[in-house]
Amino acid sequence: MEASSIDIVVFAPLAPVLGVLLFWFIQLVFIESEKYLLSKIRPNHEPFCRFTNFLGILFQTICHALGYTVTKSGISNFHLGVDYGKVVPKKEKKGIFEWISNVFLFIGPFFIPAFLLLVCLYFLMSSGFEIVTPSQLLELKYTFGEQINTFGASLYFFANGFFNFLLNIDLLHPAHFGFLMLMVFLGMGIRPSYIGKEKREKVDMLYDLKNIKTLFLNKPLCLITLFAFAYFFFYVSFWLGQNWYVAFFIILGWLSIISLVSLIIADMILLLIKTTDEIPGGWKVFSYVTMPVSYIIARVFFFYFPTDFTKTVSILILIISTITVTYLLLKRKSNKFKTKRDIKKLKKNSKGEKDG
C-alpha cells in the first residue's frame, strides 16, 4: 500500500478530531480561569457566584436530560437547585445507552450552550459559515494535511466573520444587545462541573479531565465503537466525494470558538468586578456607569460626525474609558484611603508618646 493510501485510510480521519480536542483543551483552561476569578470574588459577591453556579448546574442537568431523551430512557424526576442538580431516568439502561447519557453529561456543556449562540449568529452574521472544500488542484483531497487545512481554513473564516461582527456590534440594536447578554449569560455557565455548597472534592480542570478519562476508559468497547463509526463516516464521505465528515467537526470547532469568546468576555467581567472590589466606598459604581455613558456619548458624537467605523470606535471608547476610570479611581481612592489611615496611625502614635 502506498504512503498516500495509508495516510487516507489511517491518519486523515484523525485530523479534525485532533483539531477539536485542541480547542476543547483550551476551553478547559479558560473555564479554570473563570472558576479562579469566581473564587476570588465570592466573599463579596456570594449571591452572584451562586447564580453563576446555578447556570453551570442548569446546563449540566439539561445536557444529562437530553442524553436520557436521546437514548429513550425517559425522565421520571428532574431536580434543579442552586447547589445541586439531578436527573432520574424512567428506565435504567446499561451498556452503550448509559455511556451515551454520560457523554452528554460530561461533554455536552462544552457544546450545547454554544449551539444556542450559533443559531442566533446564523441570523445575525452575514458571512463566516462557509465550509472550505479541498483544493481541486490536488490529486489527493482527503489526506491528513488536506483535512487539517480544510478544518483550519473553515475555522479561520468563521472566526474572522465572528470577530468582525463583535467589533461592529450595535449595542443600541435590540437583537445585537440581546445576543451579547446571552453570550455573557452562557459564558458564566459553560462549565462541565460545578462547585456545590458541600464540596467533597476539589472541582477543577483535573477533576473534569478525570471524569472524561473515566468515561472513556471504563467502557473501552464504546470508545472503539465510536472510533469505528467515525472511520466509517469518513470512508463514506470519501467514496461519495463529499465533505460531510470534516464538516461535522468544523461545526464543533465553531462551537468551541463561540464558547472560548463567551468565556473570555465572562472573565473580563469577573476581572472588572474583582478590580473594583479594591476601590473603597461607593466610588466603584462609576466604573460601571462609565460603560453605558461613554458608549452613548460616543454614538451621539458620531451621529453628528459620522465615520466608517462608528460602532467599532464606540466599543473601543467604552473599553478604554472603563479601564481609565477604574485605574484612576483605584489609584486615587486607594491612596486617599491609605493617607487617612496613616494620619490616624500617626495621631495614635503621637498620643502614645505624650502619654508616655
JSON list of C-alpha atoms in Angstrom, two decimals, residues 51-199:
[
{"chain": "A", "resi": 51, "resn": "PHE", "atom": "CA", "xyz": [-26.23, 32.46, 40.36]},
{"chain": "A", "resi": 52, "resn": "THR", "atom": "CA", "xyz": [-23.31, 31.50, 38.10]},
{"chain": "A", "resi": 53, "resn": "ASN", "atom": "CA", "xyz": [-23.18, 28.19, 39.93]},
{"chain": "A", "resi": 54, "resn": "PHE", "atom": "CA", "xyz": [-26.86, 27.72, 39.15]},
{"chain": "A", "resi": 55, "resn": "LEU", "atom": "CA", "xyz": [-26.17, 28.39, 35.45]},
{"chain": "A", "resi": 56, "resn": "GLY", "atom": "CA", "xyz": [-23.49, 25.68, 35.42]},
{"chain": "A", "resi": 57, "resn": "ILE", "atom": "CA", "xyz": [-25.84, 23.23, 37.10]},
{"chain": "A", "resi": 58, "resn": "LEU", "atom": "CA", "xyz": [-28.66, 24.22, 34.71]},
{"chain": "A", "resi": 59, "resn": "PHE", "atom": "CA", "xyz": [-26.65, 23.46, 31.57]},
{"chain": "A", "resi": 60, "resn": "GLN", "atom": "CA", "xyz": [-25.22, 20.26, 33.03]},
{"chain": "A", "resi": 61, "resn": "THR", "atom": "CA", "xyz": [-28.65, 19.00, 34.09]},
{"chain": "A", "resi": 62, "resn": "ILE", "atom": "CA", "xyz": [-30.23, 19.88, 30.74]},
{"chain": "A", "resi": 63, "resn": "CYS", "atom": "CA", "xyz": [-27.44, 18.03, 28.92]},
{"chain": "A", "resi": 64, "resn": "HIS", "atom": "CA", "xyz": [-27.96, 14.97, 31.13]},
{"chain": "A", "resi": 65, "resn": "ALA", "atom": "CA", "xyz": [-31.71, 15.07, 30.49]},
{"chain": "A", "resi": 66, "resn": "LEU", "atom": "CA", "xyz": [-31.03, 15.39, 26.76]},
{"chain": "A", "resi": 67, "resn": "GLY", "atom": "CA", "xyz": [-28.83, 12.29, 26.97]},
{"chain": "A", "resi": 68, "resn": "TYR", "atom": "CA", "xyz": [-31.64, 10.28, 28.54]},
{"chain": "A", "resi": 69, "resn": "THR", "atom": "CA", "xyz": [-34.02, 11.61, 25.90]},
{"chain": "A", "resi": 70, "resn": "VAL", "atom": "CA", "xyz": [-31.72, 10.60, 23.02]},
{"chain": "A", "resi": 71, "resn": "THR", "atom": "CA", "xyz": [-31.30, 7.08, 24.44]},
{"chain": "A", "resi": 72, "resn": "LYS", "atom": "CA", "xyz": [-35.09, 6.85, 25.01]},
{"chain": "A", "resi": 73, "resn": "SER", "atom": "CA", "xyz": [-34.61, 6.18, 28.71]},
{"chain": "A", "resi": 74, "resn": "GLY", "atom": "CA", "xyz": [-37.26, 8.75, 29.63]},
{"chain": "A", "resi": 75, "resn": "ILE", "atom": "CA", "xyz": [-37.20, 11.12, 32.60]},
{"chain": "A", "resi": 76, "resn": "SER", "atom": "CA", "xyz": [-39.06, 10.34, 35.80]},
{"chain": "A", "resi": 77, "resn": "ASN", "atom": "CA", "xyz": [-37.56, 13.04, 38.04]},
{"chain": "A", "resi": 78, "resn": "PHE", "atom": "CA", "xyz": [-35.84, 16.32, 37.25]},
{"chain": "A", "resi": 79, "resn": "HIS", "atom": "CA", "xyz": [-34.37, 18.23, 40.18]},
{"chain": "A", "resi": 80, "resn": "LEU", "atom": "CA", "xyz": [-32.65, 21.59, 39.79]},
{"chain": "A", "resi": 81, "resn": "GLY", "atom": "CA", "xyz": [-31.32, 23.81, 42.54]},
{"chain": "A", "resi": 82, "resn": "VAL", "atom": "CA", "xyz": [-28.62, 26.37, 43.23]},
{"chain": "A", "resi": 83, "resn": "ASP", "atom": "CA", "xyz": [-26.21, 23.76, 44.62]},
{"chain": "A", "resi": 84, "resn": "TYR", "atom": "CA", "xyz": [-27.40, 20.51, 43.11]},
{"chain": "A", "resi": 85, "resn": "GLY", "atom": "CA", "xyz": [-28.99, 19.04, 40.01]},
{"chain": "A", "resi": 86, "resn": "LYS", "atom": "CA", "xyz": [-30.13, 15.51, 39.27]},
{"chain": "A", "resi": 87, "resn": "VAL", "atom": "CA", "xyz": [-31.99, 13.67, 36.51]},
{"chain": "A", "resi": 88, "resn": "VAL", "atom": "CA", "xyz": [-33.55, 10.25, 37.17]},
{"chain": "A", "resi": 89, "resn": "PRO", "atom": "CA", "xyz": [-34.45, 8.13, 34.11]},
{"chain": "A", "resi": 90, "resn": "LYS", "atom": "CA", "xyz": [-37.63, 6.09, 33.84]},
{"chain": "A", "resi": 91, "resn": "LYS", "atom": "CA", "xyz": [-35.69, 3.10, 32.53]},
{"chain": "A", "resi": 92, "resn": "GLU", "atom": "CA", "xyz": [-32.22, 2.25, 33.79]},
{"chain": "A", "resi": 93, "resn": "LYS", "atom": "CA", "xyz": [-30.37, 1.32, 30.61]},
{"chain": "A", "resi": 94, "resn": "LYS", "atom": "CA", "xyz": [-26.88, -0.11, 30.76]},
{"chain": "A", "resi": 95, "resn": "GLY", "atom": "CA", "xyz": [-24.10, -0.55, 28.23]},
{"chain": "A", "resi": 96, "resn": "ILE", "atom": "CA", "xyz": [-23.92, 1.79, 25.27]},
{"chain": "A", "resi": 97, "resn": "PHE", "atom": "CA", "xyz": [-27.08, 3.68, 26.32]},
{"chain": "A", "resi": 98, "resn": "GLU", "atom": "CA", "xyz": [-25.66, 4.53, 29.75]},
{"chain": "A", "resi": 99, "resn": "TRP", "atom": "CA", "xyz": [-22.38, 5.55, 28.13]},
{"chain": "A", "resi": 100, "resn": "ILE", "atom": "CA", "xyz": [-24.12, 7.90, 25.68]},
{"chain": "A", "resi": 101, "resn": "SER", "atom": "CA", "xyz": [-26.03, 9.52, 28.56]},
{"chain": "A", "resi": 102, "resn": "ASN", "atom": "CA", "xyz": [-22.75, 10.12, 30.39]},
{"chain": "A", "resi": 103, "resn": "VAL", "atom": "CA", "xyz": [-21.21, 11.60, 27.23]},
{"chain": "A", "resi": 104, "resn": "PHE", "atom": "CA", "xyz": [-23.99, 14.19, 27.21]},
{"chain": "A", "resi": 105, "resn": "LEU", "atom": "CA", "xyz": [-23.43, 14.81, 30.93]},
{"chain": "A", "resi": 106, "resn": "PHE", "atom": "CA", "xyz": [-19.66, 15.36, 30.81]},
{"chain": "A", "resi": 107, "resn": "ILE", "atom": "CA", "xyz": [-19.12, 16.68, 27.29]},
{"chain": "A", "resi": 108, "resn": "GLY", "atom": "CA", "xyz": [-22.47, 18.28, 26.44]},
{"chain": "A", "resi": 109, "resn": "PRO", "atom": "CA", "xyz": [-21.84, 21.50, 28.43]},
{"chain": "A", "resi": 110, "resn": "PHE", "atom": "CA", "xyz": [-18.85, 22.21, 26.18]},
{"chain": "A", "resi": 111, "resn": "PHE", "atom": "CA", "xyz": [-21.00, 22.43, 23.07]},
{"chain": "A", "resi": 112, "resn": "ILE", "atom": "CA", "xyz": [-24.76, 22.58, 23.71]},
{"chain": "A", "resi": 113, "resn": "PRO", "atom": "CA", "xyz": [-24.92, 26.10, 25.26]},
{"chain": "A", "resi": 114, "resn": "ALA", "atom": "CA", "xyz": [-22.73, 27.38, 22.41]},
{"chain": "A", "resi": 115, "resn": "PHE", "atom": "CA", "xyz": [-25.13, 25.79, 19.91]},
{"chain": "A", "resi": 116, "resn": "LEU", "atom": "CA", "xyz": [-27.82, 28.25, 21.05]},
{"chain": "A", "resi": 117, "resn": "LEU", "atom": "CA", "xyz": [-25.47, 31.13, 20.23]},
{"chain": "A", "resi": 118, "resn": "LEU", "atom": "CA", "xyz": [-24.60, 29.57, 16.87]},
{"chain": "A", "resi": 119, "resn": "VAL", "atom": "CA", "xyz": [-28.28, 29.51, 15.93]},
{"chain": "A", "resi": 120, "resn": "CYS", "atom": "CA", "xyz": [-28.58, 33.20, 16.84]},
{"chain": "A", "resi": 121, "resn": "LEU", "atom": "CA", "xyz": [-25.41, 34.03, 14.90]},
{"chain": "A", "resi": 122, "resn": "TYR", "atom": "CA", "xyz": [-26.84, 32.39, 11.80]},
{"chain": "A", "resi": 123, "resn": "PHE", "atom": "CA", "xyz": [-29.46, 35.15, 11.67]},
{"chain": "A", "resi": 124, "resn": "LEU", "atom": "CA", "xyz": [-27.11, 37.97, 12.71]},
{"chain": "A", "resi": 125, "resn": "MET", "atom": "CA", "xyz": [-23.88, 37.27, 10.81]},
{"chain": "A", "resi": 126, "resn": "SER", "atom": "CA", "xyz": [-23.70, 37.92, 7.09]},
{"chain": "A", "resi": 127, "resn": "SER", "atom": "CA", "xyz": [-20.64, 35.71, 6.45]},
{"chain": "A", "resi": 128, "resn": "GLY", "atom": "CA", "xyz": [-18.40, 33.14, 8.09]},
{"chain": "A", "resi": 129, "resn": "PHE", "atom": "CA", "xyz": [-20.41, 29.94, 7.71]},
{"chain": "A", "resi": 130, "resn": "GLU", "atom": "CA", "xyz": [-18.57, 28.74, 4.62]},
{"chain": "A", "resi": 131, "resn": "ILE", "atom": "CA", "xyz": [-17.05, 25.26, 4.79]},
{"chain": "A", "resi": 132, "resn": "VAL", "atom": "CA", "xyz": [-13.92, 25.27, 2.66]},
{"chain": "A", "resi": 133, "resn": "THR", "atom": "CA", "xyz": [-13.62, 22.38, 0.21]},
{"chain": "A", "resi": 134, "resn": "PRO", "atom": "CA", "xyz": [-10.27, 20.74, -0.54]},
{"chain": "A", "resi": 135, "resn": "SER", "atom": "CA", "xyz": [-8.37, 22.25, -3.45]},
{"chain": "A", "resi": 136, "resn": "GLN", "atom": "CA", "xyz": [-9.40, 20.84, -6.80]},
{"chain": "A", "resi": 137, "resn": "LEU", "atom": "CA", "xyz": [-5.80, 21.17, -7.99]},
{"chain": "A", "resi": 138, "resn": "LEU", "atom": "CA", "xyz": [-4.58, 18.49, -5.61]},
{"chain": "A", "resi": 139, "resn": "GLU", "atom": "CA", "xyz": [-4.85, 14.88, -6.65]},
{"chain": "A", "resi": 140, "resn": "LEU", "atom": "CA", "xyz": [-5.30, 13.65, -3.10]},
{"chain": "A", "resi": 141, "resn": "LYS", "atom": "CA", "xyz": [-8.07, 15.62, -1.42]},
{"chain": "A", "resi": 142, "resn": "TYR", "atom": "CA", "xyz": [-8.52, 13.55, 1.73]},
{"chain": "A", "resi": 143, "resn": "THR", "atom": "CA", "xyz": [-5.03, 13.30, 3.22]},
{"chain": "A", "resi": 144, "resn": "PHE", "atom": "CA", "xyz": [-4.19, 14.24, 6.83]},
{"chain": "A", "resi": 145, "resn": "GLY", "atom": "CA", "xyz": [-2.69, 17.56, 5.75]},
{"chain": "A", "resi": 146, "resn": "GLU", "atom": "CA", "xyz": [-5.62, 18.44, 3.50]},
{"chain": "A", "resi": 147, "resn": "GLN", "atom": "CA", "xyz": [-8.13, 17.66, 6.25]},
{"chain": "A", "resi": 148, "resn": "ILE", "atom": "CA", "xyz": [-6.19, 19.92, 8.63]},
{"chain": "A", "resi": 149, "resn": "ASN", "atom": "CA", "xyz": [-6.13, 22.68, 6.00]},
{"chain": "A", "resi": 150, "resn": "THR", "atom": "CA", "xyz": [-9.87, 22.35, 5.41]},
{"chain": "A", "resi": 151, "resn": "PHE", "atom": "CA", "xyz": [-10.59, 22.37, 9.14]},
{"chain": "A", "resi": 152, "resn": "GLY", "atom": "CA", "xyz": [-8.28, 25.32, 9.84]},
{"chain": "A", "resi": 153, "resn": "ALA", "atom": "CA", "xyz": [-9.41, 27.43, 6.87]},
{"chain": "A", "resi": 154, "resn": "SER", "atom": "CA", "xyz": [-13.10, 26.98, 7.70]},
{"chain": "A", "resi": 155, "resn": "LEU", "atom": "CA", "xyz": [-12.46, 27.96, 11.33]},
{"chain": "A", "resi": 156, "resn": "TYR", "atom": "CA", "xyz": [-10.45, 30.97, 10.17]},
{"chain": "A", "resi": 157, "resn": "PHE", "atom": "CA", "xyz": [-13.28, 32.28, 8.00]},
{"chain": "A", "resi": 158, "resn": "PHE", "atom": "CA", "xyz": [-15.80, 31.73, 10.79]},
{"chain": "A", "resi": 159, "resn": "ALA", "atom": "CA", "xyz": [-13.58, 33.41, 13.41]},
{"chain": "A", "resi": 160, "resn": "ASN", "atom": "CA", "xyz": [-12.97, 36.33, 11.03]},
{"chain": "A", "resi": 161, "resn": "GLY", "atom": "CA", "xyz": [-16.70, 36.83, 10.47]},
{"chain": "A", "resi": 162, "resn": "PHE", "atom": "CA", "xyz": [-17.47, 36.35, 14.18]},
{"chain": "A", "resi": 163, "resn": "PHE", "atom": "CA", "xyz": [-14.88, 38.88, 15.36]},
{"chain": "A", "resi": 164, "resn": "ASN", "atom": "CA", "xyz": [-15.95, 41.37, 12.70]},
{"chain": "A", "resi": 165, "resn": "PHE", "atom": "CA", "xyz": [-19.49, 41.04, 13.99]},
{"chain": "A", "resi": 166, "resn": "LEU", "atom": "CA", "xyz": [-18.40, 41.58, 17.60]},
{"chain": "A", "resi": 167, "resn": "LEU", "atom": "CA", "xyz": [-16.21, 44.57, 16.70]},
{"chain": "A", "resi": 168, "resn": "ASN", "atom": "CA", "xyz": [-19.09, 46.14, 14.80]},
{"chain": "A", "resi": 169, "resn": "ILE", "atom": "CA", "xyz": [-21.87, 45.10, 17.17]},
{"chain": "A", "resi": 170, "resn": "ASP", "atom": "CA", "xyz": [-24.53, 47.75, 17.71]},
{"chain": "A", "resi": 171, "resn": "LEU", "atom": "CA", "xyz": [-25.37, 47.89, 21.41]},
{"chain": "A", "resi": 172, "resn": "LEU", "atom": "CA", "xyz": [-28.34, 50.13, 20.62]},
{"chain": "A", "resi": 173, "resn": "HIS", "atom": "CA", "xyz": [-29.82, 47.38, 18.43]},
{"chain": "A", "resi": 174, "resn": "PRO", "atom": "CA", "xyz": [-32.12, 45.10, 20.50]},
{"chain": "A", "resi": 175, "resn": "ALA", "atom": "CA", "xyz": [-31.05, 41.90, 18.71]},
{"chain": "A", "resi": 176, "resn": "HIS", "atom": "CA", "xyz": [-27.32, 42.69, 18.98]},
{"chain": "A", "resi": 177, "resn": "PHE", "atom": "CA", "xyz": [-27.59, 43.75, 22.62]},
{"chain": "A", "resi": 178, "resn": "GLY", "atom": "CA", "xyz": [-29.66, 40.65, 23.43]},
{"chain": "A", "resi": 179, "resn": "PHE", "atom": "CA", "xyz": [-27.06, 38.42, 21.77]},
{"chain": "A", "resi": 180, "resn": "LEU", "atom": "CA", "xyz": [-24.27, 39.99, 23.84]},
{"chain": "A", "resi": 181, "resn": "MET", "atom": "CA", "xyz": [-26.24, 39.48, 27.06]},
{"chain": "A", "resi": 182, "resn": "LEU", "atom": "CA", "xyz": [-26.89, 35.87, 26.06]},
{"chain": "A", "resi": 183, "resn": "MET", "atom": "CA", "xyz": [-23.15, 35.42, 25.47]},
{"chain": "A", "resi": 184, "resn": "VAL", "atom": "CA", "xyz": [-22.41, 36.72, 28.96]},
{"chain": "A", "resi": 185, "resn": "PHE", "atom": "CA", "xyz": [-25.21, 34.57, 30.41]},
{"chain": "A", "resi": 186, "resn": "LEU", "atom": "CA", "xyz": [-23.95, 31.40, 28.75]},
{"chain": "A", "resi": 187, "resn": "GLY", "atom": "CA", "xyz": [-20.29, 32.25, 29.32]},
{"chain": "A", "resi": 188, "resn": "MET", "atom": "CA", "xyz": [-20.91, 32.30, 33.07]},
{"chain": "A", "resi": 189, "resn": "GLY", "atom": "CA", "xyz": [-22.32, 28.78, 32.94]},
{"chain": "A", "resi": 190, "resn": "ILE", "atom": "CA", "xyz": [-20.19, 26.90, 30.38]},
{"chain": "A", "resi": 191, "resn": "ARG", "atom": "CA", "xyz": [-18.64, 24.62, 32.98]},
{"chain": "A", "resi": 192, "resn": "PRO", "atom": "CA", "xyz": [-18.74, 20.80, 32.79]},
{"chain": "A", "resi": 193, "resn": "SER", "atom": "CA", "xyz": [-18.55, 20.59, 36.59]},
{"chain": "A", "resi": 194, "resn": "TYR", "atom": "CA", "xyz": [-19.90, 22.89, 39.27]},
{"chain": "A", "resi": 195, "resn": "ILE", "atom": "CA", "xyz": [-18.97, 23.74, 42.82]},
{"chain": "A", "resi": 196, "resn": "GLY", "atom": "CA", "xyz": [-21.71, 22.80, 45.27]},
{"chain": "A", "resi": 197, "resn": "LYS", "atom": "CA", "xyz": [-22.17, 24.06, 48.80]},
{"chain": "A", "resi": 198, "resn": "GLU", "atom": "CA", "xyz": [-20.79, 20.81, 50.27]},
{"chain": "A", "resi": 199, "resn": "LYS", "atom": "CA", "xyz": [-17.64, 20.33, 48.26]}
]
